[in-house]
mmCIF file of C-alpha atoms in Angstrom:
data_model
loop_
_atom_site.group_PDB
_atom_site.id
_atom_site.type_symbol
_atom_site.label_atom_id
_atom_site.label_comp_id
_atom_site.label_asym_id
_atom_site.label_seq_id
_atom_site.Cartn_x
_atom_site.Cartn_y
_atom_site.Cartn_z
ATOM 1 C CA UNK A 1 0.000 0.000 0.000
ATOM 2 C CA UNK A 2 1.217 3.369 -1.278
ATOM 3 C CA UNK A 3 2.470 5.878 1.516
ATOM 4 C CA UNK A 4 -0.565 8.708 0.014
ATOM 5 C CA UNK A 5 -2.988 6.252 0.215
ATOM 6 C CA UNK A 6 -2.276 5.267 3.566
ATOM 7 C CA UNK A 7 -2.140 8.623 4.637
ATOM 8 C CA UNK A 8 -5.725 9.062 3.324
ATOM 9 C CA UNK A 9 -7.026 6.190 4.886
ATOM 10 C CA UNK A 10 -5.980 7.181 8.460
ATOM 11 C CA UNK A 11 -7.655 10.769 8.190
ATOM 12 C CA UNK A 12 -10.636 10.882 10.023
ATOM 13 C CA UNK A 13 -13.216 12.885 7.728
ATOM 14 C CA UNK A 14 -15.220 13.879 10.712
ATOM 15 C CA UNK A 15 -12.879 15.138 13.432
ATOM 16 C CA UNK A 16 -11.128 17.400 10.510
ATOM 17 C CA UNK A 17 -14.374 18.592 9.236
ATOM 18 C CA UNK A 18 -15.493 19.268 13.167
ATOM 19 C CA UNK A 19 -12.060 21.104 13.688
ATOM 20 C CA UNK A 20 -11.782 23.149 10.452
ATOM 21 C CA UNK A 21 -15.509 24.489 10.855
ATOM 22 C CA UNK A 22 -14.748 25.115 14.651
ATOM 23 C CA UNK A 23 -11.660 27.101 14.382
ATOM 24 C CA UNK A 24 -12.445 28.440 10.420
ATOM 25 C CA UNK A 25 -15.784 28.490 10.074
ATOM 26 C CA UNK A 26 -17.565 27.485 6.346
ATOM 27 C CA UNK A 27 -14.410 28.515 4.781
ATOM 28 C CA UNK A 28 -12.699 24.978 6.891
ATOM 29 C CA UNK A 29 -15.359 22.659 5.813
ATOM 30 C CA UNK A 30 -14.541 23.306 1.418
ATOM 31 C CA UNK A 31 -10.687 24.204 2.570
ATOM 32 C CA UNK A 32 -9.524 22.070 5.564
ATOM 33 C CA UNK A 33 -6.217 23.688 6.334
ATOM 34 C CA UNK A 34 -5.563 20.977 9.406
ATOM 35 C CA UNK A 35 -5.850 17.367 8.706
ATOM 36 C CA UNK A 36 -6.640 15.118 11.986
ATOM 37 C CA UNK A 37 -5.857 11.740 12.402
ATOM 38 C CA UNK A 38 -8.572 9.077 13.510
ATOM 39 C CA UNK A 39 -6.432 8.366 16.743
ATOM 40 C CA UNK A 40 -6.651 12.054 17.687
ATOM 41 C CA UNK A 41 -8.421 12.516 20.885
ATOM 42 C CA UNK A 42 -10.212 16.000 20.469
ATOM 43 C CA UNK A 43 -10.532 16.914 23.866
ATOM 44 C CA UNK A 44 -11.328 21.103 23.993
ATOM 45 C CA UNK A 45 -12.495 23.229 21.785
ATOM 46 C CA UNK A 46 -11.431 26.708 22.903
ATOM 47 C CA UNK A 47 -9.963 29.726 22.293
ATOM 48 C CA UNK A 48 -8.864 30.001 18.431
ATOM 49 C CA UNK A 49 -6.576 28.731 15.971
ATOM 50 C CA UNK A 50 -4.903 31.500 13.413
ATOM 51 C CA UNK A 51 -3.297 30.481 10.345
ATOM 52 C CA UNK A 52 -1.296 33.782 8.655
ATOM 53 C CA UNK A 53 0.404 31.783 6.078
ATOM 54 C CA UNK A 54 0.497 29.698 3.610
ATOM 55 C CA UNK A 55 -3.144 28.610 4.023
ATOM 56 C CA UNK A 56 -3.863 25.392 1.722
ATOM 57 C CA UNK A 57 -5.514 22.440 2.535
ATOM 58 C CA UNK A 58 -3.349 19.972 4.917
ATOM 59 C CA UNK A 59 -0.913 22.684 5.723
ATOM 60 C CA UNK A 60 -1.014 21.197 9.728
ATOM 61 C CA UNK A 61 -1.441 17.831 10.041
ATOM 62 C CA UNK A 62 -2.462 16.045 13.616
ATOM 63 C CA UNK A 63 -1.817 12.377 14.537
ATOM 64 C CA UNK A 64 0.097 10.688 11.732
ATOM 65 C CA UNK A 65 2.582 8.383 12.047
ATOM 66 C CA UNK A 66 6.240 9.029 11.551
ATOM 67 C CA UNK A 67 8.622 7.676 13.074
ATOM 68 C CA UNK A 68 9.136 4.083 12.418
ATOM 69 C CA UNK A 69 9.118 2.405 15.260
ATOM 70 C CA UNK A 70 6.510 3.820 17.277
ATOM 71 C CA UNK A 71 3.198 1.801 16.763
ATOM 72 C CA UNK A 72 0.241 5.182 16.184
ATOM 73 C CA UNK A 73 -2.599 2.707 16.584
ATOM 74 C CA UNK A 74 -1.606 2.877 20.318
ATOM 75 C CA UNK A 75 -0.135 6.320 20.559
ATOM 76 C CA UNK A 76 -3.157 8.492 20.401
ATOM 77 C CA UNK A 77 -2.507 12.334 19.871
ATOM 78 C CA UNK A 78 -4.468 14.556 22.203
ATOM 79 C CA UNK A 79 -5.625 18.813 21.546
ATOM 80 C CA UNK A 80 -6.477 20.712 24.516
ATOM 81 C CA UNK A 81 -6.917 24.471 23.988
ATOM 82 C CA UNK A 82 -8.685 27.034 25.291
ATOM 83 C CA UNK A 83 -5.847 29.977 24.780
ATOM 84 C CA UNK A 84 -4.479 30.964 21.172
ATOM 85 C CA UNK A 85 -2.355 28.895 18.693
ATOM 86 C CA UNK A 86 -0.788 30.575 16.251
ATOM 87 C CA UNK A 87 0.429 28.521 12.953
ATOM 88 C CA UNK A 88 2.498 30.868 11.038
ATOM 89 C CA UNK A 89 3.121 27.693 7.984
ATOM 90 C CA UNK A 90 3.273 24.095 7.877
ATOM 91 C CA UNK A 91 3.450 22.214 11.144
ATOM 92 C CA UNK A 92 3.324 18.107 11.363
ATOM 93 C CA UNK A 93 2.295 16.862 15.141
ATOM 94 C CA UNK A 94 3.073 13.101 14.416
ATOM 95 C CA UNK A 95 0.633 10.451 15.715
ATOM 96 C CA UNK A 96 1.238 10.189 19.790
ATOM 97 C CA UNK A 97 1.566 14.570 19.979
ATOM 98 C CA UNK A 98 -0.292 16.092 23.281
ATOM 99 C CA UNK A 99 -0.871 20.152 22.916
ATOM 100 C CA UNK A 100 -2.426 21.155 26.053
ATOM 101 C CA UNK A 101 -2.823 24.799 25.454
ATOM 102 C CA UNK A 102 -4.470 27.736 27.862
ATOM 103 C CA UNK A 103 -2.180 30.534 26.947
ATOM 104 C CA UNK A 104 -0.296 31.607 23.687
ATOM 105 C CA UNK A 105 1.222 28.856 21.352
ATOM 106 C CA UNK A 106 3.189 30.293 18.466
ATOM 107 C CA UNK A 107 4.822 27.596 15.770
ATOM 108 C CA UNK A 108 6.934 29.041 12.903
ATOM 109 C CA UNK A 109 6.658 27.046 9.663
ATOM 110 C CA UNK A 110 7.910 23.982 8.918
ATOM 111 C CA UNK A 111 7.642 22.964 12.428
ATOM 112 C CA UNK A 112 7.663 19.125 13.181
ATOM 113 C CA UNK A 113 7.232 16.793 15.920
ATOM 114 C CA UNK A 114 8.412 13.179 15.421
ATOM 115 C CA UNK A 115 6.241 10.907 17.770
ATOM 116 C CA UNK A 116 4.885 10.828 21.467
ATOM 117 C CA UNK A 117 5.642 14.558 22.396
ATOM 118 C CA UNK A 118 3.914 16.850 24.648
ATOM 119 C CA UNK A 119 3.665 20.624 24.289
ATOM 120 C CA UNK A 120 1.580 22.193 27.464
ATOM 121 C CA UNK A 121 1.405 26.433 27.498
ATOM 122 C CA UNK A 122 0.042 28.186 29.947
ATOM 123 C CA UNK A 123 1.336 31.666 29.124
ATOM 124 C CA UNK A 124 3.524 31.720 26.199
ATOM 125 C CA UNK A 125 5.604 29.176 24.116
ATOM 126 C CA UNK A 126 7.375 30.201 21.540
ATOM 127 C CA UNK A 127 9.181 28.233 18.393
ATOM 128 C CA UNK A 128 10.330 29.115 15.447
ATOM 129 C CA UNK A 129 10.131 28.443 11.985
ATOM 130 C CA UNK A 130 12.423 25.100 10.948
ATOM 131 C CA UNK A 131 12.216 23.695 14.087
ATOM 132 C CA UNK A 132 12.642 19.599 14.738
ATOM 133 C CA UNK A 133 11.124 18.093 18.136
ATOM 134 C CA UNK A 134 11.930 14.414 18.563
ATOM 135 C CA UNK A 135 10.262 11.763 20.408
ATOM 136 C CA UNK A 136 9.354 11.422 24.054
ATOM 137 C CA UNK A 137 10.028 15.001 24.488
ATOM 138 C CA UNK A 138 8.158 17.712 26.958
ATOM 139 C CA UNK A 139 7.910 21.605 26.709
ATOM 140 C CA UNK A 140 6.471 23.439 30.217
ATOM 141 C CA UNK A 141 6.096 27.169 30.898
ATOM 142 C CA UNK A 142 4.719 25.735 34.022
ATOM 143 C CA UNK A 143 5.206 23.738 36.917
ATOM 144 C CA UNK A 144 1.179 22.583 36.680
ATOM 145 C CA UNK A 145 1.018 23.126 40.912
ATOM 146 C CA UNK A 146 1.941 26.309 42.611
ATOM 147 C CA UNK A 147 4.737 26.622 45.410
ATOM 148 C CA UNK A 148 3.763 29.929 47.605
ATOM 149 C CA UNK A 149 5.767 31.443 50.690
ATOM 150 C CA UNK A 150 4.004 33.849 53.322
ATOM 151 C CA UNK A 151 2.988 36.416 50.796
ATOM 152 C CA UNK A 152 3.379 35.305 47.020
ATOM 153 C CA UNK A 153 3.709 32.631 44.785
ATOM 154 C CA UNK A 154 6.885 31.762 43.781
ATOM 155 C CA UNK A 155 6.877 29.564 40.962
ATOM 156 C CA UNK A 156 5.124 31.345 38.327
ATOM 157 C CA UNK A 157 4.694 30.699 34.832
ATOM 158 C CA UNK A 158 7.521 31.739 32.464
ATOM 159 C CA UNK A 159 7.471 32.036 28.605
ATOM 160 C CA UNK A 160 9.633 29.583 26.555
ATOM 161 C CA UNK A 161 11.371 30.994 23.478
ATOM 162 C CA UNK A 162 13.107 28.883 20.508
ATOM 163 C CA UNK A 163 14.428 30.449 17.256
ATOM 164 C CA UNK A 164 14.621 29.147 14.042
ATOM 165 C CA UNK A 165 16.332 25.762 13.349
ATOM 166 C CA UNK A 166 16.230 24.271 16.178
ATOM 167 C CA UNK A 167 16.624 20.635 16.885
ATOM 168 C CA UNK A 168 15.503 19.033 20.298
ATOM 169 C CA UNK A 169 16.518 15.391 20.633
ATOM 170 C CA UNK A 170 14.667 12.771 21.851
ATOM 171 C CA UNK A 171 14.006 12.261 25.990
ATOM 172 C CA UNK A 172 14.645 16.077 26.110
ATOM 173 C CA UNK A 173 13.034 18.177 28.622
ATOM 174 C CA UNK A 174 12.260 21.934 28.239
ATOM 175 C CA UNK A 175 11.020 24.089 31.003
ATOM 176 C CA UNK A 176 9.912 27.310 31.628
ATOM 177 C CA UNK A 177 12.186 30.308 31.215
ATOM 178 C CA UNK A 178 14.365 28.503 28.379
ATOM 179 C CA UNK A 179 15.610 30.667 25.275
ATOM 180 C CA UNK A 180 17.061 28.694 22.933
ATOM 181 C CA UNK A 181 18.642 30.358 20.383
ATOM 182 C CA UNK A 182 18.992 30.031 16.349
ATOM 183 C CA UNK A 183 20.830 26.972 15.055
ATOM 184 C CA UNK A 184 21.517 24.959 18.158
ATOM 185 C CA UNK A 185 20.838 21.345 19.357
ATOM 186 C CA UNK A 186 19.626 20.137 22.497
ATOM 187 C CA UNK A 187 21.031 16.703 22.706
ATOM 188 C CA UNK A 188 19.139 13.080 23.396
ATOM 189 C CA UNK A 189 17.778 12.906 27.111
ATOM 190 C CA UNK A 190 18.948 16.619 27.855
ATOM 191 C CA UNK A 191 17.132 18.991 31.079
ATOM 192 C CA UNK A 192 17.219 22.386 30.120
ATOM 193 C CA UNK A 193 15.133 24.512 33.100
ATOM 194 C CA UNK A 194 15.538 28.668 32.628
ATOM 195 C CA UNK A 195 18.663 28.286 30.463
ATOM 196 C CA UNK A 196 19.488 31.192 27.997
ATOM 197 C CA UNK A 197 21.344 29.008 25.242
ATOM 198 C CA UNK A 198 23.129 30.296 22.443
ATOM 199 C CA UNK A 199 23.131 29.892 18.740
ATOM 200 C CA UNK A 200 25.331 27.541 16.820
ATOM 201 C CA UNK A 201 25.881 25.255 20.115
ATOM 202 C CA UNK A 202 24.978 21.684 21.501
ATOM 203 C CA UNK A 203 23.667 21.561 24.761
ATOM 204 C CA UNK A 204 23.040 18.278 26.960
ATOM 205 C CA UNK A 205 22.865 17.191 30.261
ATOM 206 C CA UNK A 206 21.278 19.515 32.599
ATOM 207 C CA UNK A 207 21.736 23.393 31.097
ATOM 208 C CA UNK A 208 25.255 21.995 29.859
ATOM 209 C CA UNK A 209 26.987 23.450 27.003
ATOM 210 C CA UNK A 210 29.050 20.767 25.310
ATOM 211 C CA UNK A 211 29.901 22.050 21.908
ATOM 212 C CA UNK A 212 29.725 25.842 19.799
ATOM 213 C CA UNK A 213 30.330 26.944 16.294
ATOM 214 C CA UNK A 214 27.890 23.810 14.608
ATOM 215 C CA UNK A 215 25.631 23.072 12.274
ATOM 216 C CA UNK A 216 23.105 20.538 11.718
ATOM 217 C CA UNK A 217 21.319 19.249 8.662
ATOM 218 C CA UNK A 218 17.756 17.892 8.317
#
């Protein structure tokens, strides 16, 4: 079986239809810009979804598999959002992807998750375009429970920040506060809490810098 026509079998005609008309009105239901998977688990419909480029139809595609050997009939992709996403081109959230969303979500084109990764905003994430997430990975602006002394609360939510052509290996962990600048590589199984990290450099460990002056292909 061809790889289009198995990619047409596993679309599920009546989640994308219900998500497209949701988030685009009449315009989604005779141009679906985002293509949903049938093991996509659409769990909220809030806030809104904007698209301000490169609008054809399955420009963002939701729950497909990818990577080899990760089975998608058991890795079910789930949305949550009630905040703002903002798609500014292409994006692929391969089949086991988990966006829980309740703030601002900003992906820069050609944005692509590989398997079984969770994205969960509360205030603001933001990635670039050209940007590679691997498997098993997890990006938190927040700690989920909050930590308060006499008077305040001191673990608040902090905005992530990734440039453009970014590649975050697999097992990686990103939480709140991170900047990860243009051209770098956060290595397999990495911890990178509040780091400011800087272009053209491999980082690994936790908030370790381990190599500068690279590059990396797709």
């Amino acid at each position: 079986m061809g790889h289009k026509l198995r990619k047409i079998l596993s679309i599920s005609f009546f989640k994308t239809a219900r998500f497209n008309i949701h988030y685009f009105g009449l315009e989604g239901l005779f141009h679906p810009y985002v293509l949903i998977a049938r093991n996509v688990i659409l769990s909220k419909f809030g806030g809104g979804v904007l698209q301000v480029e490169n609008k054809r139809i399955g420009t963002i595609q939701i729950g497909f598999p990818s990577a080899r050997i990760v089975d998608s009939r058991y890795n079910r992709s789930i949305w949550r959002n009630d905040g703002i996403i903002v798609f500014k081109g292409s994006a692929f959230l391969a089949s086991g992807t988990k966006i829980d969303n309740s703030g601002e979500l900003i992906i820069g084109d050609d944005f692509h998750i590989t398997a079984n990764s969770m994205i969960l905003c509360k205030k603001k994430i933001h990635i670039g375009k050209d940007v590679l997430i691997s498997w098993n990975c997890q990006m938190m602006d927040h700690d989920f429970h909050k930590i308060i002394n006499i008077d305040s609360i001191v673990n608040e939510a902090q905005p992530i920040w990734i440039g453009n052509h970014v590649w975050v290996g697999c097992d990686s962990i990103i939480l709140k506060g991170t900047r990860i600048h243009n051209d770098s590589v956060i290595a397999a199984g990495s911890l990178i809490t509040g780091k400011d990290c800087e272009s053209n450099t491999i980082y690994g460990g936790i908030n370790r810098r381990l190599k500068t002056g690279i590059l990396w292909e797709k």
